[in-house]
mmCIF file of N, CA, C and O in Angstrom:
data_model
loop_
_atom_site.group_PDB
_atom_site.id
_atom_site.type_symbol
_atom_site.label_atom_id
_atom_site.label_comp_id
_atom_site.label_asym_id
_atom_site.label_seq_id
_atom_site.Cartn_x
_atom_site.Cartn_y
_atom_site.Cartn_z
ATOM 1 N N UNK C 1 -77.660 76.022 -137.365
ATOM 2 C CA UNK C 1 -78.063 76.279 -138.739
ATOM 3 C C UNK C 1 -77.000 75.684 -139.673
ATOM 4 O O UNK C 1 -75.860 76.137 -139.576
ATOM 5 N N UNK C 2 -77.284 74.600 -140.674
ATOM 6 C CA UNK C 2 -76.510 74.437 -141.647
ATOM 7 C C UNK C 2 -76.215 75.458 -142.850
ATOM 8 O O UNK C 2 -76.894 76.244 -143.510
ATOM 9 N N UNK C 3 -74.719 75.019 -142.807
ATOM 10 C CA UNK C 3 -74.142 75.718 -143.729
ATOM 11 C C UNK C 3 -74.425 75.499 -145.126
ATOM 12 O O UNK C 3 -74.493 74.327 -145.498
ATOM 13 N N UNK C 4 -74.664 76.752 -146.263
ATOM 14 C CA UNK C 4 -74.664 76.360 -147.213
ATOM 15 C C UNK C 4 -73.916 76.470 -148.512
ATOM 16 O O UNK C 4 -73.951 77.508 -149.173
ATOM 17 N N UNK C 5 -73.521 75.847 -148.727
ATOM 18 C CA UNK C 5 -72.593 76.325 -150.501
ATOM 19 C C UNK C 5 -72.840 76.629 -150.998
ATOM 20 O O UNK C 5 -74.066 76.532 -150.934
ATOM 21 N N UNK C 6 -72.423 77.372 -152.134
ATOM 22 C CA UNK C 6 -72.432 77.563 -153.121
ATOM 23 C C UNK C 6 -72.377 76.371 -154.460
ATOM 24 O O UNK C 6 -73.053 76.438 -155.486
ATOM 25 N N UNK C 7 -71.633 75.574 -154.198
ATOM 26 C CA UNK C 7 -70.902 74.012 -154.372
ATOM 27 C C UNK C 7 -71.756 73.293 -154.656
ATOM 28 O O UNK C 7 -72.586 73.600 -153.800
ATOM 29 N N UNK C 8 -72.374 72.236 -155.464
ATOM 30 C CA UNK C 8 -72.928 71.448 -155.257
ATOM 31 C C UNK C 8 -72.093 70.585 -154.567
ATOM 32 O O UNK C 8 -70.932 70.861 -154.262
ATOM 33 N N UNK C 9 -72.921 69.063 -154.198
ATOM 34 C CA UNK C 9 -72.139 68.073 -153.298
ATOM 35 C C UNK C 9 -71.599 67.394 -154.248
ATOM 36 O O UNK C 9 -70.538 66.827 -153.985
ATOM 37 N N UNK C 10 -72.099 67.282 -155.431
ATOM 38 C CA UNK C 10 -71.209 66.391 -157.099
ATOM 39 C C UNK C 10 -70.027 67.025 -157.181
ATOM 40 O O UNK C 10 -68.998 66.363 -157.044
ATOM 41 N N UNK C 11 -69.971 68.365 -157.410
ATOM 42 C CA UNK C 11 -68.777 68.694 -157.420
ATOM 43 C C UNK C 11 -67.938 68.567 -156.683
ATOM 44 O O UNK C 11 -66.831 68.182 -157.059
ATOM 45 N N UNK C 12 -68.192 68.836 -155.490
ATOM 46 C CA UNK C 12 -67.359 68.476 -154.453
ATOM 47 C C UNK C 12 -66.728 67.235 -154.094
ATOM 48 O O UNK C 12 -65.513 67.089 -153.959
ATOM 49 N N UNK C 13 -67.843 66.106 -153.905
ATOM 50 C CA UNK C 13 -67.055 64.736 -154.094
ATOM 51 C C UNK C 13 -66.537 64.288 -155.690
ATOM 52 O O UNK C 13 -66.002 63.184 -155.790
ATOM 53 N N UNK C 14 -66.644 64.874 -156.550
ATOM 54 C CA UNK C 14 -65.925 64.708 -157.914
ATOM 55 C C UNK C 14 -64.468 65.194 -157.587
ATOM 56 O O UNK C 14 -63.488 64.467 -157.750
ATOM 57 N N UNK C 15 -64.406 66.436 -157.130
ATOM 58 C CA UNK C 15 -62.997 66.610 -156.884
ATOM 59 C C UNK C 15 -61.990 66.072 -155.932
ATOM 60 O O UNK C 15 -60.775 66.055 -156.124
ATOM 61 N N UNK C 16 -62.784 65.523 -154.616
ATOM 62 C CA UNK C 16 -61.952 65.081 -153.513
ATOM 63 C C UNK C 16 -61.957 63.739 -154.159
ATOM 64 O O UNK C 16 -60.825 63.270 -154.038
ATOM 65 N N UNK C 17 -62.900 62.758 -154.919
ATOM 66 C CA UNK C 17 -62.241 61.473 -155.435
ATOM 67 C C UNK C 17 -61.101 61.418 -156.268
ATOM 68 O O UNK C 17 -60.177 60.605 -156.249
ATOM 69 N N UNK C 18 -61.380 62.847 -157.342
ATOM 70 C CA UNK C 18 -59.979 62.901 -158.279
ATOM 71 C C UNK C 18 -58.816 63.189 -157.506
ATOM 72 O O UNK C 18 -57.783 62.864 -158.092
ATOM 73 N N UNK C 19 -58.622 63.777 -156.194
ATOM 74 C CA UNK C 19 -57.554 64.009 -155.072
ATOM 75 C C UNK C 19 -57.113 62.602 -154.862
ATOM 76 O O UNK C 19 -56.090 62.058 -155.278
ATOM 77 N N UNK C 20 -58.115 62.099 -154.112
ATOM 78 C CA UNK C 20 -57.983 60.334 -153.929
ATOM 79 C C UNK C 20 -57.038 59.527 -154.395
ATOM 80 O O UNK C 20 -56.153 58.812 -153.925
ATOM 81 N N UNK C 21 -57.575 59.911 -155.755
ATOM 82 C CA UNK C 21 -57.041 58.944 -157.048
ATOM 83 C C UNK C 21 -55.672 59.315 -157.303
ATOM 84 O O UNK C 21 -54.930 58.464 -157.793
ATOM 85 N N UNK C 22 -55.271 60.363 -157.063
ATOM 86 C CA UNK C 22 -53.791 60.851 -157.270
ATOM 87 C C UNK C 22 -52.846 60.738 -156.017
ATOM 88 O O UNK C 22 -51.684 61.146 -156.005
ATOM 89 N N UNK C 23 -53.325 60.288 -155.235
ATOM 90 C CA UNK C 23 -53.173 60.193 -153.318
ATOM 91 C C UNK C 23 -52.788 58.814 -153.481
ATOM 92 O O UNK C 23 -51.708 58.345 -153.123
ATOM 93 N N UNK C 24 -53.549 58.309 -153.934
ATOM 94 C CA UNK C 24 -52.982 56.267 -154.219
ATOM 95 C C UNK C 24 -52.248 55.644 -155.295
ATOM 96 O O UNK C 24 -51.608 54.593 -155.300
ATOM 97 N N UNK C 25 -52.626 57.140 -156.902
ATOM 98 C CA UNK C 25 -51.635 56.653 -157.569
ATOM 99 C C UNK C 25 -49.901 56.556 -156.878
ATOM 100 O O UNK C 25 -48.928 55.823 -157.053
ATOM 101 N N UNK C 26 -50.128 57.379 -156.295
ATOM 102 C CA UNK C 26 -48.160 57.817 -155.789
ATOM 103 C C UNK C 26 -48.254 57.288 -154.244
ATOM 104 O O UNK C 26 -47.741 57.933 -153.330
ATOM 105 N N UNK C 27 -48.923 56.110 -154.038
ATOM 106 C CA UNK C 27 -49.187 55.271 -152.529
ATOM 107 C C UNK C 27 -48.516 56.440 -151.398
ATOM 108 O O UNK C 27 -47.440 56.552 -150.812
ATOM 109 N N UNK C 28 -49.241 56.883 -151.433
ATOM 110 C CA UNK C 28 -48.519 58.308 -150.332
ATOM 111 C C UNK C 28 -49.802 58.105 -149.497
ATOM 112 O O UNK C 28 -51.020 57.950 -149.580
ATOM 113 N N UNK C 29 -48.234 58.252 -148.206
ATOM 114 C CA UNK C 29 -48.822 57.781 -146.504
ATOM 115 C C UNK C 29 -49.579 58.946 -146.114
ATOM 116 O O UNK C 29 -49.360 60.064 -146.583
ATOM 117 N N UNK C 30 -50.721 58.617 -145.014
ATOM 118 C CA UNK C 30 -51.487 59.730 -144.082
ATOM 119 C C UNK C 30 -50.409 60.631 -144.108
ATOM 120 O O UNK C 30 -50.751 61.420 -144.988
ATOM 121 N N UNK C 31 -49.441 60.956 -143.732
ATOM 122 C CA UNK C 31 -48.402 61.734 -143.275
ATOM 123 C C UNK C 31 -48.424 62.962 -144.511
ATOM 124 O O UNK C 31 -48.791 64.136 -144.566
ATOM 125 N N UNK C 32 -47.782 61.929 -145.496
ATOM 126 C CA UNK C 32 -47.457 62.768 -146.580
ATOM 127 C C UNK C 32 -48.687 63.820 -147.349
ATOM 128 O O UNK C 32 -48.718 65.000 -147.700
ATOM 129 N N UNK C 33 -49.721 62.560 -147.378
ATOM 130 C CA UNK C 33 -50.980 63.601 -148.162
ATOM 131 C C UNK C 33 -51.759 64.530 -147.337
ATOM 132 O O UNK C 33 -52.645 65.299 -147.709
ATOM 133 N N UNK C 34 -51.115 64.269 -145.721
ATOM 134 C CA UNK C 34 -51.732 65.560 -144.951
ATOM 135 C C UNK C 34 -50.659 66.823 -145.249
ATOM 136 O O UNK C 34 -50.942 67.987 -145.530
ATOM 137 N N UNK C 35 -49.261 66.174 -145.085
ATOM 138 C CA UNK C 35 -48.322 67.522 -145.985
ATOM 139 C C UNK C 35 -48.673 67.708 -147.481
ATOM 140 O O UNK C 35 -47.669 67.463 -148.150
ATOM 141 N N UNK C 36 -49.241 67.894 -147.894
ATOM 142 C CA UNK C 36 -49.013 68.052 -149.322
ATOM 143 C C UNK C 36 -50.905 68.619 -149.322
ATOM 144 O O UNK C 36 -51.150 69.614 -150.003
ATOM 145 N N UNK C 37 -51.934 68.033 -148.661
ATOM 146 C CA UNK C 37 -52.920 68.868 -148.456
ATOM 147 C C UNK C 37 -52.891 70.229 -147.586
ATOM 148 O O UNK C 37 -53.360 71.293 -147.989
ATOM 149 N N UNK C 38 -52.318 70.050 -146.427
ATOM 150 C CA UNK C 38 -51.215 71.225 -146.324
ATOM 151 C C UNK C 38 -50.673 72.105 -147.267
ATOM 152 O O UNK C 38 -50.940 73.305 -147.203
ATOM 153 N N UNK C 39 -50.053 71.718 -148.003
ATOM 154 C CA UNK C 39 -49.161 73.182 -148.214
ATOM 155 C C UNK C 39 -49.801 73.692 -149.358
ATOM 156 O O UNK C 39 -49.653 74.786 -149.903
ATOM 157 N N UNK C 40 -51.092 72.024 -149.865
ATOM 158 C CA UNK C 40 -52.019 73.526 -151.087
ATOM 159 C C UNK C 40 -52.796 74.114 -150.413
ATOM 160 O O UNK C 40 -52.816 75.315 -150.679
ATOM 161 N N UNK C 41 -53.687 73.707 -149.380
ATOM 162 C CA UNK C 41 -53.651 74.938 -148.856
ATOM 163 C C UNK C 41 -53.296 76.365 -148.209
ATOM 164 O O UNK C 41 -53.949 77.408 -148.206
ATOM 165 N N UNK C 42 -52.421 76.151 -147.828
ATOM 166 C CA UNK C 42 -51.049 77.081 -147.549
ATOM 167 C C UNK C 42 -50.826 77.980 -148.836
ATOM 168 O O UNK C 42 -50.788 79.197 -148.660
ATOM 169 N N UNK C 43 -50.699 77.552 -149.913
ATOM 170 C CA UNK C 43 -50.435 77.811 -151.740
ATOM 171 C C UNK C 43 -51.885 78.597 -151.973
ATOM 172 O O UNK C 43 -51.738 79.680 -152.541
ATOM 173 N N UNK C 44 -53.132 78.281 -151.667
ATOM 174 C CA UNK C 44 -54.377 78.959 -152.196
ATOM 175 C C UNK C 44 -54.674 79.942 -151.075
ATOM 176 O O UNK C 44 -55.620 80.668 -151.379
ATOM 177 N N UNK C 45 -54.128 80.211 -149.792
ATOM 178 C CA UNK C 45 -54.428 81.221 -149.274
ATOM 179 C C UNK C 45 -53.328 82.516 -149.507
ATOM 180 O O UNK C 45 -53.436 83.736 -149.627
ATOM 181 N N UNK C 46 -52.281 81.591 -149.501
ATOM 182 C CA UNK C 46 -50.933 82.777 -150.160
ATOM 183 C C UNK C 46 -51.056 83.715 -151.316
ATOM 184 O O UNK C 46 -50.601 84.840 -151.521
ATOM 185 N N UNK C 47 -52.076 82.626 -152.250
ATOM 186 C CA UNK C 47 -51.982 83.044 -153.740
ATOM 187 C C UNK C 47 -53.177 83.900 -153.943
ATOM 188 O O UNK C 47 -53.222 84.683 -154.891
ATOM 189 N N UNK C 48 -54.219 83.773 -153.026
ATOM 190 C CA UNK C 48 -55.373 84.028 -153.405
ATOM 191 C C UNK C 48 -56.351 84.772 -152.566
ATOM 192 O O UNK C 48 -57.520 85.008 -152.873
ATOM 193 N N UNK C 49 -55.540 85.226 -151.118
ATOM 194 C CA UNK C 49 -56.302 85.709 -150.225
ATOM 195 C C UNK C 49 -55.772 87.090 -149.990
ATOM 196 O O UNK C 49 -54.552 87.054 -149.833
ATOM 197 N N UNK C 50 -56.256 88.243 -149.917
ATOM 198 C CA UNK C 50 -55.136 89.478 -149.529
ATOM 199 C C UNK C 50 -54.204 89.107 -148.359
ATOM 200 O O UNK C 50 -54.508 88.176 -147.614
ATOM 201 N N UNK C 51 -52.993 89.869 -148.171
ATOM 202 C CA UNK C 51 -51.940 89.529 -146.628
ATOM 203 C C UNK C 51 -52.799 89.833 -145.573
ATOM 204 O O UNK C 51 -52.915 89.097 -144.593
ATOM 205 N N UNK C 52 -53.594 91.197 -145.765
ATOM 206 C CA UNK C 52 -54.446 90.971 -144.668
ATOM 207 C C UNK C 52 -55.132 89.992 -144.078
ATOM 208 O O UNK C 52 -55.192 89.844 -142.857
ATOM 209 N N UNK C 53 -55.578 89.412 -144.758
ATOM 210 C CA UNK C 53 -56.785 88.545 -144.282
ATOM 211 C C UNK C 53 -56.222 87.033 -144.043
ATOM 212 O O UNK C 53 -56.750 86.323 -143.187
ATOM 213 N N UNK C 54 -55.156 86.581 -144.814
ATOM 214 C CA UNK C 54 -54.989 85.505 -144.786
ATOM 215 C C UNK C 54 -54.410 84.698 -143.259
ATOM 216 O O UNK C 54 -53.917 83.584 -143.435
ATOM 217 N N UNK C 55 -54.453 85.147 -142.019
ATOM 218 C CA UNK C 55 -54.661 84.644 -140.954
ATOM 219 C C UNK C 55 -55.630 84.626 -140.589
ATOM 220 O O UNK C 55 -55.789 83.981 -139.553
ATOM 221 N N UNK C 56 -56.580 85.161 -141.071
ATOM 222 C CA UNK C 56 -57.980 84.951 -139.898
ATOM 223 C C UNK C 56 -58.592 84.233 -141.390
ATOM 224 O O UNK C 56 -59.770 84.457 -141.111
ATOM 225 N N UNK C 57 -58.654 83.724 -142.398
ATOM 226 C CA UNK C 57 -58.611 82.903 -143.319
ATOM 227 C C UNK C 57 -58.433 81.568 -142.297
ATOM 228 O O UNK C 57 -59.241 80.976 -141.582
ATOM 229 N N UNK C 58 -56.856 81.358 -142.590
ATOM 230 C CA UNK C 58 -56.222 80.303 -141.816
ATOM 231 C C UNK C 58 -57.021 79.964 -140.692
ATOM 232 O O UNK C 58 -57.302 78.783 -140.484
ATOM 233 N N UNK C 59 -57.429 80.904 -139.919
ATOM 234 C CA UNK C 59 -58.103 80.262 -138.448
ATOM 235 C C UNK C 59 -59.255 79.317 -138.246
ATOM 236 O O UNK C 59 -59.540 78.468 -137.401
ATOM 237 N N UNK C 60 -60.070 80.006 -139.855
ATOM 238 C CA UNK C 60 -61.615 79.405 -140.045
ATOM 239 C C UNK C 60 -60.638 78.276 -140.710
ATOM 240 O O UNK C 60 -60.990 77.206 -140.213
ATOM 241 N N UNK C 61 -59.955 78.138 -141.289
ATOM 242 C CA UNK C 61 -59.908 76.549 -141.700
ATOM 243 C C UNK C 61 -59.650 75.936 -140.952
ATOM 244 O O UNK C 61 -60.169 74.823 -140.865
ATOM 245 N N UNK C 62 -58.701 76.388 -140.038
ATOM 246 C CA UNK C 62 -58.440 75.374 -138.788
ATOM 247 C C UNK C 62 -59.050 75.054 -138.371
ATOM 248 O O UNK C 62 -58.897 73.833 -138.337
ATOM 249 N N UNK C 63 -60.355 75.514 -137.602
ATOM 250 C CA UNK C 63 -61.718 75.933 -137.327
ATOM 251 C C UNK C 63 -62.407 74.522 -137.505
ATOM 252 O O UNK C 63 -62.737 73.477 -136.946
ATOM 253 N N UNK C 64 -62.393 75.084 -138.427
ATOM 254 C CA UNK C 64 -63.319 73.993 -139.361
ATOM 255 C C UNK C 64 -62.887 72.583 -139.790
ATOM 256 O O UNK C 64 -63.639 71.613 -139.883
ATOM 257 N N UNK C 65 -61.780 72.605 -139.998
ATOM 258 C CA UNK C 65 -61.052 71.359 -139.852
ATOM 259 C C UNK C 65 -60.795 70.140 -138.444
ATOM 260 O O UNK C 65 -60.516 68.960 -138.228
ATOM 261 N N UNK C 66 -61.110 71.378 -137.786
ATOM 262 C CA UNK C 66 -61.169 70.416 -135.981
ATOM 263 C C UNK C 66 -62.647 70.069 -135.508
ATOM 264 O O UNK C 66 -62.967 69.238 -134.658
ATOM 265 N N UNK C 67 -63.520 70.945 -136.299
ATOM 266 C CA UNK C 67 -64.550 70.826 -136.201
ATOM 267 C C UNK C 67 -65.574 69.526 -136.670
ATOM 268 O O UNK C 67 -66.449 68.919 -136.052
ATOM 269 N N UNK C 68 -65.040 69.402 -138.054
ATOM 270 C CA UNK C 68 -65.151 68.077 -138.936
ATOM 271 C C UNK C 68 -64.676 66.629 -138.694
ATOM 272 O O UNK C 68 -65.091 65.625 -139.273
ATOM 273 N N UNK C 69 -63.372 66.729 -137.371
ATOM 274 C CA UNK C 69 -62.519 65.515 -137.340
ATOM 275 C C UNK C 69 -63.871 64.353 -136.564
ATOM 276 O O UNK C 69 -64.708 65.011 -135.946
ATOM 277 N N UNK C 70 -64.021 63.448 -136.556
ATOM 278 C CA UNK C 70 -64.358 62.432 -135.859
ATOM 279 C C UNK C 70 -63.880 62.584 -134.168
ATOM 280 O O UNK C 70 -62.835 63.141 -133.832
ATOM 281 N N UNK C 71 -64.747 62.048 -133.319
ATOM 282 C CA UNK C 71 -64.335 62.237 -131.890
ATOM 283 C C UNK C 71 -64.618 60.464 -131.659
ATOM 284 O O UNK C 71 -65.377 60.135 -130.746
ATOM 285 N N UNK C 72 -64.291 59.919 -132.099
ATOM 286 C CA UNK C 72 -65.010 58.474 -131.024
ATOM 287 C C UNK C 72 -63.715 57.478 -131.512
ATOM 288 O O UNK C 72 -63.637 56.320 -131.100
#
């Protein structure tokens, strides 16, 4: 069953292009913009999730993030 948002998909790719765009203004390597996508996320679960929850938070992103990668 697909998942559904709340989100439209405009919004969504509106914001990850404006990410983009700030990712190439400052020519920052895979490395770096995976640290730095990192630690905002790290920053929006800290800031924004109760202490409780924010590991099993963390897990679904991980989750979901391994889930999404490309295999081929």
């Amino acid at each position: 069953m697909p998942i559904t948002s709340k989100y439209s998909n405009k919004q969504v790719e509106q914001i990850i292009d404006d990410m983009f765009d700030v990712l190439e203004k400052h020519k920052t390597s895979p490395e770096l913009a995976l640290m730095v996508v990192g630690d905002i996320a790290t920053n929006i679960i800290n800031a924004n999730v109760p202490a409780a929850q924010r590991a099993v938070i963390a897990e679904k992103f991980a989750k979901a993030l391994q889930t999404s990668i490309k295999k081929d």
